[in-house]
Structures are given as C-alpha cells and as structure tokens.
Amino acid sequence: MSQPLRYDQIISLKPSEMDYMFEISDGHIKIKAQIFEIKTNKVASGTLFFQSLFQIYPQSQTSKIDQALKLERELQKEKYQKESMKLNKIKEMEQKVFQEYKQNIETAEKTKDQTFTMAQPVQFLLYISFSYFSFFKYRGR
C-alpha cells in the first residue's frame, strides 16, 4: 500500500539496500549525520529509532536572514559617524527578518497535511530529537 507524502509528516531516512540501517545523528555536539544499524528490537523500543525521525517542512525563504548577515559584516567594517544610524539599520533589518519568519510560519501552517510531488521543493527536514533542520538543495541533472 502506498500513500503520498505530506508536509508535516514524520519520516525516517534509510538507504534502500541496507536493512535495519537508518540515518541518525547522536546529539548537539556530535551533529554529523551517519548511517547506523538499528535492530528490530531497538526499533520497537524506540531508543535509537527516535534519532532517525524527521518532520517534513515546505520550502522557506531566507533572503532577509542573508541580508542581515551581509549588513552585519558591512557594519563591522564601516565606521559610522553616528551610532543612531547603525542602530536604525539594525532595527529595520530585524523587522524584515521577523516578517520573513512570520511568512515562513504561515506557509508551513497553510501547507500542513498537503501532499507534494518530487517537483516541489522541500527545503527543510526538522530533526525531531534535537530540533535541528537539515537543508537540501535541488540540483538539476
């Protein structure tokens, strides 16, 4: 039986040719993703299997965050005559980043439980056990 994938679903990742092997990471410090064997009895107990779970999110926008990082580098290089000019630019950029964040949350809420196809971008997979996002970039052949 097959069912379409939906945004907000929780999935695990595993190589198709390797039984009982799953993609996991073991913590906040050791964040390198690796393929790990999880035997059937451990899948049932949930100990390591929980570390292989991801939640599917729609593509989000990060252009304002990119602009904020660029502005931060520029402000570190430049010497502003007035501190108020610098603070105004920072405040303006914070507002833009917050707006973009709100739009991303709204998009995630609107697409919750919608099916998607391979042609649609899935930018984020939330790593459930540590609340990290994995980013995947599309590259055409």
XYZ file of C-alpha atoms in Angstrom:
141
model
C 0.000 0.000 0.000
C 1.395 3.393 -0.916
C 0.375 6.817 0.313
C 1.561 10.234 -0.809
C 3.993 12.154 1.371
C 2.537 15.186 3.107
C 4.057 18.255 4.669
C 4.283 17.981 8.463
C 4.585 14.178 8.350
C 7.288 12.477 10.376
C 9.565 10.153 8.406
C 12.838 8.266 8.836
C 15.603 8.064 6.250
C 17.385 4.851 5.361
C 19.391 3.531 2.418
C 17.141 1.266 0.352
C 19.686 -1.531 0.015
C 20.552 -1.778 3.725
C 18.109 -3.486 6.085
C 17.964 -2.024 9.599
C 20.251 0.900 8.660
C 18.977 4.437 9.309
C 20.346 7.965 9.060
C 20.847 9.392 12.561
C 22.849 11.942 14.498
C 23.652 11.454 18.147
C 23.421 14.876 19.704
C 24.025 18.590 19.794
C 27.808 18.241 19.861
C 28.213 15.273 17.517
C 25.904 16.531 14.773
C 27.496 14.690 11.850
C 24.853 12.573 10.109
C 25.712 8.903 9.815
C 24.184 5.585 8.808
C 23.603 3.417 11.878
C 22.249 -0.101 12.344
C 19.080 -0.291 14.422
C 17.956 -3.855 15.078
C 14.254 -4.728 15.139
C 14.100 -4.916 18.937
C 15.608 -1.420 19.222
C 13.160 -0.027 16.660
C 10.350 -1.353 18.827
C 11.810 0.163 21.995
C 12.362 3.483 20.213
C 15.784 4.201 21.726
C 17.837 4.844 18.586
C 14.942 4.913 16.153
C 13.751 8.222 17.639
C 17.057 9.727 16.496
C 16.235 8.871 12.871
C 12.959 10.825 12.681
C 12.449 13.970 10.603
C 9.433 16.214 10.053
C 8.804 17.471 6.503
C 8.511 21.248 6.036
C 7.847 23.285 2.884
C 10.488 25.478 1.314
C 11.091 28.611 3.367
C 12.535 31.980 2.484
C 15.856 33.051 3.975
C 16.697 36.116 1.885
C 16.217 38.540 4.790
C 18.461 36.473 7.053
C 21.092 36.504 4.298
C 20.719 40.288 4.013
C 21.015 40.669 7.793
C 24.251 38.686 7.845
C 25.617 40.803 4.994
C 24.621 44.006 6.824
C 26.322 42.757 9.982
C 29.590 42.233 8.076
C 29.295 45.677 6.476
C 28.607 47.383 9.804
C 31.655 45.746 11.328
C 33.842 47.111 8.519
C 32.386 50.620 8.342
C 32.842 53.299 10.961
C 29.570 55.175 11.316
C 29.654 58.808 12.381
C 26.522 58.333 14.447
C 25.642 55.288 16.490
C 21.952 56.052 15.890
C 22.360 55.411 12.141
C 23.791 51.998 12.890
C 21.012 51.159 15.362
C 18.315 52.256 12.886
C 19.715 49.972 10.184
C 19.846 47.063 12.619
C 16.284 47.682 13.829
C 14.988 47.910 10.253
C 16.695 44.629 9.339
C 15.340 42.912 12.471
C 11.815 43.858 11.404
C 12.381 42.440 7.909
C 13.763 39.173 9.296
C 10.809 38.878 11.680
C 8.329 39.449 8.809
C 10.042 36.773 6.740
C 9.924 34.403 9.727
C 6.176 35.025 10.148
C 5.623 34.334 6.436
C 7.518 31.037 6.741
C 5.370 30.004 9.723
C 2.196 30.915 7.805
C 3.375 28.901 4.788
C 4.087 25.882 6.996
C 0.624 26.142 8.575
C -1.129 26.537 5.198
C 0.639 23.538 3.669
C 0.225 21.258 6.688
C -1.047 17.848 5.550
C -0.913 18.797 1.847
C 0.627 16.216 -0.454
C 3.623 17.171 -2.563
C 5.474 15.774 -5.551
C 9.130 15.389 -6.423
C 8.846 18.568 -8.497
C 8.024 20.642 -5.413
C 10.820 21.910 -3.191
C 11.171 20.502 0.298
C 13.777 22.673 1.878
C 13.691 21.600 5.478
C 13.542 18.367 7.378
C 13.300 19.006 11.111
C 15.421 16.521 13.029
C 12.915 15.601 15.749
C 15.171 14.545 18.616
C 17.350 17.689 18.573
C 15.229 20.302 16.727
C 17.849 20.828 14.014
C 16.947 21.412 10.384
C 18.592 19.540 7.525
C 18.818 21.561 4.344
C 18.583 20.000 0.922
C 19.386 21.904 -2.241
C 17.951 20.892 -5.587
C 20.484 20.406 -8.351
C 19.299 19.557 -11.836
C 20.999 16.858 -13.815
